[in-house]
Short mmCIF file of C-alpha atoms in Angstrom, two decimals:
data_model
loop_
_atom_site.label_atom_id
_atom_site.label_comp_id
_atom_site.label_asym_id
_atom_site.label_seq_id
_atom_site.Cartn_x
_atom_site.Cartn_y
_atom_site.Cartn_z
CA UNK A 1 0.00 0.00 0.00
CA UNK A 2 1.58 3.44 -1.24
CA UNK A 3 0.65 6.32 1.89
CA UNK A 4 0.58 9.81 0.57
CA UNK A 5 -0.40 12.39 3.64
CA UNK A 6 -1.74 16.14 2.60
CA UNK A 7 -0.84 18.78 4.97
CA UNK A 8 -3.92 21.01 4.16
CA UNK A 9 -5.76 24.06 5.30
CA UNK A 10 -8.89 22.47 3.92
CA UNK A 11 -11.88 23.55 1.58
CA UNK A 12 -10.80 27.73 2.06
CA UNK A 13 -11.02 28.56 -1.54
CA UNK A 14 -12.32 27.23 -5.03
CA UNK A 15 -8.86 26.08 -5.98
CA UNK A 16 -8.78 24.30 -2.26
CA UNK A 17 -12.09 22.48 -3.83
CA UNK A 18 -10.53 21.41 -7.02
CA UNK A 19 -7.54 20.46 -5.55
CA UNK A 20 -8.82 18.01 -2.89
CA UNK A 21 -12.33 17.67 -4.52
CA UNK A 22 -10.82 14.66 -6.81
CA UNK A 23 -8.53 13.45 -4.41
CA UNK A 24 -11.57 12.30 -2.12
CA UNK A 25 -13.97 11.53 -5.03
CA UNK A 26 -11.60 9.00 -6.70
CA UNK A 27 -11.24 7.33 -3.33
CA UNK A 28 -11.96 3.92 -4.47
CA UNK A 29 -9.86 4.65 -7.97
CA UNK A 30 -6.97 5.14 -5.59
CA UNK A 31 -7.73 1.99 -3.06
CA UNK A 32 -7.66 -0.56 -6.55
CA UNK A 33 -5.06 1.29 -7.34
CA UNK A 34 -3.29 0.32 -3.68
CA UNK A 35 -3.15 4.09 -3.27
CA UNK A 36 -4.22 5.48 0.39
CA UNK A 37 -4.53 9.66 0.67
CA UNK A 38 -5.17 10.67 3.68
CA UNK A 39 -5.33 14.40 4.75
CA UNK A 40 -4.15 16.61 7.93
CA UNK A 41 -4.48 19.87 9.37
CA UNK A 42 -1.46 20.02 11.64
CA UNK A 43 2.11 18.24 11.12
CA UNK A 44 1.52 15.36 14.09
CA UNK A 45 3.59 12.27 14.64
CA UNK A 46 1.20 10.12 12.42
CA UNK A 47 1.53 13.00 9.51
CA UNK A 48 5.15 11.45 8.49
CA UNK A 49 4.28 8.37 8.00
CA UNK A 50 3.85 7.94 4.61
CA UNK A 51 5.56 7.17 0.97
CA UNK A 52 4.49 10.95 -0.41
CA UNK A 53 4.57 14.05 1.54
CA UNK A 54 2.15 16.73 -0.08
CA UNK A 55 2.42 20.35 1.13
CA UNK A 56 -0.81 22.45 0.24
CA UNK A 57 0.45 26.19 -0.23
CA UNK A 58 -2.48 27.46 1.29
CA UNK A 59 -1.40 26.09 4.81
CA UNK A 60 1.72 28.49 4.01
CA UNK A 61 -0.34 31.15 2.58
CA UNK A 62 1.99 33.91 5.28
CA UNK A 63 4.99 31.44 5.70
CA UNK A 64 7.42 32.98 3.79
CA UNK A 65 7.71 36.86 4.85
CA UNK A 66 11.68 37.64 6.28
CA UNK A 67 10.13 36.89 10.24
CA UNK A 68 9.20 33.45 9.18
CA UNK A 69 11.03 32.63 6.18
CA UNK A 70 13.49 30.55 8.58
CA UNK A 71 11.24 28.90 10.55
CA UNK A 72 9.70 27.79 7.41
CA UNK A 73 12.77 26.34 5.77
CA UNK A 74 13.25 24.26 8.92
CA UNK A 75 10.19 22.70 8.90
CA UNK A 76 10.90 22.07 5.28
CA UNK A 77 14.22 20.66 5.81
CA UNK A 78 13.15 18.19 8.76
CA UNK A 79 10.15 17.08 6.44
CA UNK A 80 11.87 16.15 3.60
CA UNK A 81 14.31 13.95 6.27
CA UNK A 82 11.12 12.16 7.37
CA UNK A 83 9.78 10.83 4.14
CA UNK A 84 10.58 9.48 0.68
CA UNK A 85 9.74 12.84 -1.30
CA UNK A 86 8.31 16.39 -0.41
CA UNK A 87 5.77 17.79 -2.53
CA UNK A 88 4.58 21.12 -2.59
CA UNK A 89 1.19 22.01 -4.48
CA UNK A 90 1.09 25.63 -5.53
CA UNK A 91 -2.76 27.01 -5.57
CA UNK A 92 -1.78 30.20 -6.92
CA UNK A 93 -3.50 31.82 -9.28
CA UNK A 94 -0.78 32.91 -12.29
CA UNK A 95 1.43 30.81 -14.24
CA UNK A 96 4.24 33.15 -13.71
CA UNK A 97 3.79 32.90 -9.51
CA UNK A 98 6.95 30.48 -8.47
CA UNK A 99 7.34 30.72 -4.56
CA UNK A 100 11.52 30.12 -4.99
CA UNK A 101 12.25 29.13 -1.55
CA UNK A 102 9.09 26.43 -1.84
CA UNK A 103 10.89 25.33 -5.12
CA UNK A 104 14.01 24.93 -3.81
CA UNK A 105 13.00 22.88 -0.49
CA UNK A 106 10.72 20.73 -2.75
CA UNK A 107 11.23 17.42 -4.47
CA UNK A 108 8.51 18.50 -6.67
CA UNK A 109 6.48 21.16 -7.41
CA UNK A 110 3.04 21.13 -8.57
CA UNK A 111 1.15 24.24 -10.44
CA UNK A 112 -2.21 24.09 -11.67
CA UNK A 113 -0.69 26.16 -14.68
CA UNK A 114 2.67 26.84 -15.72
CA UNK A 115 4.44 28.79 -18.48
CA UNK A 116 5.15 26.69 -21.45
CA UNK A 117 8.74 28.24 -21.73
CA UNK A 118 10.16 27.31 -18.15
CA UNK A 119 13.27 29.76 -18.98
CA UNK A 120 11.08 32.52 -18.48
CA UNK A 121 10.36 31.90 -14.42
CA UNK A 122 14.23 33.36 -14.61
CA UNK A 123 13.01 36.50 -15.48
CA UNK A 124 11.32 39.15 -13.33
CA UNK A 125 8.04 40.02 -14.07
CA UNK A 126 6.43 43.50 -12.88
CA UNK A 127 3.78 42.32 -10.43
CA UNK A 128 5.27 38.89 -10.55
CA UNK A 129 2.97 37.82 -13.39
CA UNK A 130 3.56 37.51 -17.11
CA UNK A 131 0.32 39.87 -18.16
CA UNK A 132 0.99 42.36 -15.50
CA UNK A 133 4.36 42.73 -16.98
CA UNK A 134 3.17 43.29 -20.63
CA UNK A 135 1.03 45.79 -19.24
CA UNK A 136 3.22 47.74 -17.60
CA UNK A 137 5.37 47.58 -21.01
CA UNK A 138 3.14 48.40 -23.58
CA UNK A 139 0.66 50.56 -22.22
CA UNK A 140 3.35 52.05 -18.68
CA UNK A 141 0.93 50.78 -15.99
CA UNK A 142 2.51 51.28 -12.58
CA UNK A 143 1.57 49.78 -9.10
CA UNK A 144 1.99 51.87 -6.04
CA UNK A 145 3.67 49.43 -4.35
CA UNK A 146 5.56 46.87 -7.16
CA UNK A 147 6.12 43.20 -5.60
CA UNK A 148 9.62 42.12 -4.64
CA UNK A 149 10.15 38.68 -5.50
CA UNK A 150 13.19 35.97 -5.55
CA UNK A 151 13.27 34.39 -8.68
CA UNK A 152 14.30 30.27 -8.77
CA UNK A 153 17.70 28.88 -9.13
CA UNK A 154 17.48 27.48 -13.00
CA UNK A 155 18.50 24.01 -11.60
CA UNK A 156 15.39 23.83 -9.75
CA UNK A 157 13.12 24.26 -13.03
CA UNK A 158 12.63 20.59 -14.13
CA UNK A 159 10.76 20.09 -10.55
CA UNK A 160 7.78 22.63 -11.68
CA UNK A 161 5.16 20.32 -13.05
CA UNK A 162 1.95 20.84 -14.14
CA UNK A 163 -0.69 19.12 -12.00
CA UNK A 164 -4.40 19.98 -12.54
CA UNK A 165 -6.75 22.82 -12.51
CA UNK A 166 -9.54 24.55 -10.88
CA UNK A 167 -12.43 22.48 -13.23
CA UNK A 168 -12.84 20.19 -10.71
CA UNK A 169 -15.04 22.17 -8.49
CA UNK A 170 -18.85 22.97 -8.14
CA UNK A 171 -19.65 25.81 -10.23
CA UNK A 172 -23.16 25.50 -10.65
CA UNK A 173 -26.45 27.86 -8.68
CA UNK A 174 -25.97 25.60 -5.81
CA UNK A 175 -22.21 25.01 -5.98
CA UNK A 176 -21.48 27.18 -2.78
CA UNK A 177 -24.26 25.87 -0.66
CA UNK A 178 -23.19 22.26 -1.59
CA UNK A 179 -19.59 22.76 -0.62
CA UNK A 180 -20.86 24.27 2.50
CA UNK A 181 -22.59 21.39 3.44
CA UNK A 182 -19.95 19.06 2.65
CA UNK A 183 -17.32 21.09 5.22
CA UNK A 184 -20.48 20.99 7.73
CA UNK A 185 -20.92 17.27 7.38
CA UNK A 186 -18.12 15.10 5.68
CA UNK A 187 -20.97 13.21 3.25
CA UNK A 188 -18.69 13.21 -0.28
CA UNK A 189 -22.05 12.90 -1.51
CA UNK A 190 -21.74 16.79 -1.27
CA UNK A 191 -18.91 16.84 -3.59
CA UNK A 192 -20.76 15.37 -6.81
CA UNK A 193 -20.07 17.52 -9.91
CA UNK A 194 -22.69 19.47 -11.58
CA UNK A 195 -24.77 17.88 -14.77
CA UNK A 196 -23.61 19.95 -17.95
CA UNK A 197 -26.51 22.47 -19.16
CA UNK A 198 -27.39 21.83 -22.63
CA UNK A 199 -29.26 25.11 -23.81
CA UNK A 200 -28.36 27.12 -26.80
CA UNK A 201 -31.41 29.41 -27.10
CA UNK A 202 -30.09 32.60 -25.62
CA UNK A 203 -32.23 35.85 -25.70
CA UNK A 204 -28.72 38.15 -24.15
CA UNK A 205 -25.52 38.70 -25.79
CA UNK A 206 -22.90 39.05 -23.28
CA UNK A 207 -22.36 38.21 -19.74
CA UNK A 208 -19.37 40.28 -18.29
CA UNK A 209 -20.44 41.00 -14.59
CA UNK A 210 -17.21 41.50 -12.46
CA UNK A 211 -14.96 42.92 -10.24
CA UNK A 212 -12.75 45.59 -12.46
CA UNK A 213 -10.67 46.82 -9.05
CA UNK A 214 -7.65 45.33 -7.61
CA UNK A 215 -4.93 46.37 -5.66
CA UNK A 216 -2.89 46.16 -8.00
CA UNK A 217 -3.11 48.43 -11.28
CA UNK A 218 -0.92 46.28 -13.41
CA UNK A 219 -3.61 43.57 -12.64
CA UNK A 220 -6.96 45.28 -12.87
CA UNK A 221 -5.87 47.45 -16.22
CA UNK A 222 -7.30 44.61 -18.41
CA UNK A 223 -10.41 44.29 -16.66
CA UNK A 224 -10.54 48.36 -16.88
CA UNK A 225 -9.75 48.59 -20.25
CA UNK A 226 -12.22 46.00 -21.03
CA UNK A 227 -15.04 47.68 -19.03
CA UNK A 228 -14.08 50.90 -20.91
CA UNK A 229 -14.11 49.66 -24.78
CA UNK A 230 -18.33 47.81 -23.66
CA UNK A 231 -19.23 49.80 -20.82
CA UNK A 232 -21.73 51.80 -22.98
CA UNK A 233 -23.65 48.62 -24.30
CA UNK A 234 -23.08 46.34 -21.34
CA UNK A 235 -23.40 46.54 -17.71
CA UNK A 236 -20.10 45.18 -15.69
CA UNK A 237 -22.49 45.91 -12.23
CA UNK A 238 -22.35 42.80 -9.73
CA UNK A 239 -25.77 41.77 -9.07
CA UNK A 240 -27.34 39.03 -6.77
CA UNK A 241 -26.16 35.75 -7.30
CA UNK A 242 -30.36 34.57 -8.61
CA UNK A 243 -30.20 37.20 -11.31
CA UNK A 244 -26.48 36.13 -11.93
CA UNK A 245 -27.22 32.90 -12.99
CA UNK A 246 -30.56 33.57 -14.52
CA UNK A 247 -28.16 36.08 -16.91
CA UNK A 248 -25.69 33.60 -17.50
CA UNK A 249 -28.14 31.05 -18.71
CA UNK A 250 -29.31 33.38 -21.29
CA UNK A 251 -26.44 34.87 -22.51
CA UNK A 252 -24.34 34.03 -25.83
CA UNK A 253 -21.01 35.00 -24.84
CA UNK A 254 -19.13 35.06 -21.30
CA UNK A 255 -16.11 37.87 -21.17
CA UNK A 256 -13.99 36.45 -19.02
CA UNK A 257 -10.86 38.29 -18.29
CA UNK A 258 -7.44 37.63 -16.03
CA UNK A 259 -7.64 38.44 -12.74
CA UNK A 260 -4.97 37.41 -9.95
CA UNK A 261 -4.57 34.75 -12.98
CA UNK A 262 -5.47 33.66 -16.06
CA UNK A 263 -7.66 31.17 -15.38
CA UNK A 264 -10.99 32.14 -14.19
CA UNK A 265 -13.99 30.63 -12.51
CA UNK A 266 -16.17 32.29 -15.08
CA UNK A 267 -14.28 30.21 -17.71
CA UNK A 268 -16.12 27.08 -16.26
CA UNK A 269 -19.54 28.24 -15.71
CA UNK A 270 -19.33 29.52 -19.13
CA UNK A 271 -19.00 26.04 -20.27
CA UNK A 272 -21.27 24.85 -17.78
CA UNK A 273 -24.06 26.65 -18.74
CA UNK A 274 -23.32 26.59 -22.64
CA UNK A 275 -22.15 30.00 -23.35
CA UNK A 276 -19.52 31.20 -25.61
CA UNK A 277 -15.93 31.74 -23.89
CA UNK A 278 -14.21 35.05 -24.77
CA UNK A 279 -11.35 35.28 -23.16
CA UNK A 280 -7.65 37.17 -23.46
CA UNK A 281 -5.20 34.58 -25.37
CA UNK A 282 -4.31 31.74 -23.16
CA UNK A 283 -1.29 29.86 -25.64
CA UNK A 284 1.27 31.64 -23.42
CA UNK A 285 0.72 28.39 -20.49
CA UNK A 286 -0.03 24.62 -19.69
CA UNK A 287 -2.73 23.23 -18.16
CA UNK A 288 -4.29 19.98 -16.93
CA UNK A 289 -7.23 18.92 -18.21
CA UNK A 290 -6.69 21.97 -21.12
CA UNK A 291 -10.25 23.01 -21.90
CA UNK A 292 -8.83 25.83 -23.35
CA UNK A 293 -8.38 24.99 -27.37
CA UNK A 294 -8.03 28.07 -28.64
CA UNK A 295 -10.43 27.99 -32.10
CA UNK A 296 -12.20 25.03 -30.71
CA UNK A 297 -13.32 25.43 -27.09
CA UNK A 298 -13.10 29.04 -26.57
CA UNK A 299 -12.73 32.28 -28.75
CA UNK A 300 -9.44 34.42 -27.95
CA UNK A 301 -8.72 38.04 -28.41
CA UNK A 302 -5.25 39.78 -28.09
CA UNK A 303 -3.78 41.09 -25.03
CA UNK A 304 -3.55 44.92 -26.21
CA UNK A 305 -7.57 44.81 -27.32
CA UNK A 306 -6.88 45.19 -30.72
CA UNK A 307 -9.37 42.82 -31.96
CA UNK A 308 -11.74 42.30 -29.40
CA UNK A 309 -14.86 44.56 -30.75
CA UNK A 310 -14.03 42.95 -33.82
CA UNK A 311 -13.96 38.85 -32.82
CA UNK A 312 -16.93 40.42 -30.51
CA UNK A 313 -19.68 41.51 -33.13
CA UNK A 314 -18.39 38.52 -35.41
CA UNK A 315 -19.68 36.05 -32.57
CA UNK A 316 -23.19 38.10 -31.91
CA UNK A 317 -23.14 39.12 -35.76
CA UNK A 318 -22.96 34.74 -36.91
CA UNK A 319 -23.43 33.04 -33.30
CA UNK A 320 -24.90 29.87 -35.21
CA UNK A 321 -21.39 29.77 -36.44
CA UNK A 322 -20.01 29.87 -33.11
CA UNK A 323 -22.52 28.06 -31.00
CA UNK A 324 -20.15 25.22 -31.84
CA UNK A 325 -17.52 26.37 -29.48
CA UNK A 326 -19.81 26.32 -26.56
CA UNK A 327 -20.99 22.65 -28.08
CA UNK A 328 -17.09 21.83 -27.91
CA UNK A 329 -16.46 23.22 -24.63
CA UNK A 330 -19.27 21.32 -23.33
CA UNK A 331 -18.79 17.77 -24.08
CA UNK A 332 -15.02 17.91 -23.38
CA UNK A 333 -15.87 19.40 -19.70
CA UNK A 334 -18.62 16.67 -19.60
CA UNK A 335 -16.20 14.20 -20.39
CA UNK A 336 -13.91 15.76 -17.70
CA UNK A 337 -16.31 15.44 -14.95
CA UNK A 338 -18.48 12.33 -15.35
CA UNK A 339 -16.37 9.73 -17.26
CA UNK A 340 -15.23 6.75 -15.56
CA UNK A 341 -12.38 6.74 -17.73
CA UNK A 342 -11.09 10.30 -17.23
CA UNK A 343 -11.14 9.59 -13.07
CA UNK A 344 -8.65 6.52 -13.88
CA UNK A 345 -6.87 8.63 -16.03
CA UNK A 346 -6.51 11.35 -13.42
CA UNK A 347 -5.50 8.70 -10.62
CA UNK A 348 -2.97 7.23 -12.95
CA UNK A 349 -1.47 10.57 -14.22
CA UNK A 350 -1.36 11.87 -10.05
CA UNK A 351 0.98 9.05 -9.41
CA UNK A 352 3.18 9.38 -12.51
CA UNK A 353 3.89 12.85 -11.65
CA UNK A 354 4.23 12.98 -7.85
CA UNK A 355 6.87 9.39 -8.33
CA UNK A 356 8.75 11.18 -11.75
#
């Protein structure tokens, strides 16, 4: 029997959903596959033994500031003594976000994207994150306060793996409440992924309700520019969550733009609920499953806007053309979810990369 033991903050986010989501839905996958995962919340005597140590970044979320940077590295250090390998899951947002001392102190480290060109986590990126950085570039957008950030010892590259992404979470009307009930009670029952929503009859053009301020300017400048080029034709107001989803249902096209990443949770309920993904060019990273097939599965404009009023009006303008996209979208993330054959192959891949 192979042990792998999570040190985990638990369900505190939708990535913390997708990440351990799977992990206890494939339970039985994992127990043919002589496979026990079990999870903790605190780094007891029982937590080391195991085969597989996995580190979930969240439980290190304010680890590595200059106070408890050492402190960390120790408890790092006197891990990776205790077990076979040390694995650290990274539930950041960005592809460009590489925590270097994490890296380092790691056997391997896990990304739910990654940059297809490892070379470039050598470089520094203003704000830490590839789009910020062309931002700031091509159009001089400045932060008040610009991160500082160590960047990884090349050496270390070949341990950043891609592992999976936030699909694997509930991202349906009842999603929340369901996740909810599952930290209240345990039941996995709770956990059950939502049933794709076939429905191509849509009465609204464009869903593109968000949040267009951040922090940071390099980060919400695409957001704001967005809002800016629509805002007279389309509303960007937040509204209740009923009339959200009563929108989304009825709308051809979901804008969904980067936020503290590229990936999005609007990217999944626009495939959930059949709509047409627009979204900023994603070929830049790497991602497991990769729903994002860029003239297949969703519709991409260009980072600097230049085409996106254009690639806009041709979707509303011939959407029987491009209802196919949604169609696409939806039995891939269909297949994704609710095939028996996907959950082996997601069980099967897990171990590969955690043993390689």
């Amino acid at each position: 029997m192979i042990k792998i033991n999570i040190l985990t903050k638990g369900f505190v986010s939708a990535n913390s959903y997708s990440f351990l989501g799977p992990l206890i839905n494939f339970k039985k996958i994992f127990s043919d596959l002589g496979v026990k995962i079990s999870f903790f919340f605190s780094a007891n005597d029982n937590f080391y033994d195991c085969d597989y140590l996995i580190f979930d970044s969240k439980f290190f979320k304010y680890s590595w500031g200059k106070k408890e940077l050492e402190k960390t590295k120790r408890f790092f250090i006197n891990s990776k003594k205790k077990t076979n390998r040390l694995i650290f899951f990274d539930l950041s947002d960005s592809s460009s976000f590489i925590i270097a001392d994490a890296l380092e102190l790691s056997d391997v480290y896990l990304k739910n994207q990654i940059l297809k060109n490892k070379k470039l986590y050598l470089k520094k990126f203003y704000g830490r994150r590839i789009f910020s950085d062309y931002y700031n570039k091509k159009f001089g957008v400045l932060d008040p306060e610009p991160e500082k950030f160590k960047n990884p010892n090349k050496n270390n590259l070949k341990k950043i793996k891609v592992a999976w992404n936030s699909c694997f979470s509930n991202y349906s009307f009842f999603g929340n409440y369901l996740m909810k009930l599952f930290q209240y009670t345990g039941n996995p029952l709770f956990l059950k992924y939502p049933k794709i929503r076939r429905n191509y009859k849509r009465k609204e053009e464009l869903s593109c309700r968000m949040n267009i301020e951040y922090s940071k300017k390099s980060i919400s400048f695409q957001r704001q520019k967005i809002s800016e080029l629509l805002k007279q034709n389309y509303s960007f107001d937040k509204v209740s969550r009923i009339r959200y989803f009563s929108e989304l249902k009825r709308s051809k096209v979901v804008i969904s733009p980067f936020g503290y990443g590229e990936i999005n949770l609007k990217d999944f309920e626009a495939f959930l609920y059949g709509c047409v993904l627009f979204k900023p060019c994603m070929q830049h990273l790497e991602t497991w499953p990769n729903l994002y097939l860029k003239n297949k599965t969703y519709v991409s404009f260009k980072w600097d806007f230049s085409d996106l009023i254009f690639k806009l009006n041709a979707i509303l303008e011939n959407f029987d053309s491009y209802r196919k996209y949604a169609e696409n979208a939806q039995i891939l993330y269909d297949k994704i979810l609710h095939s028996d054959n996907f959950s082996e192959l997601f069980c099967q891949r897990f171990l590969k990369i955690i043993r390689n």
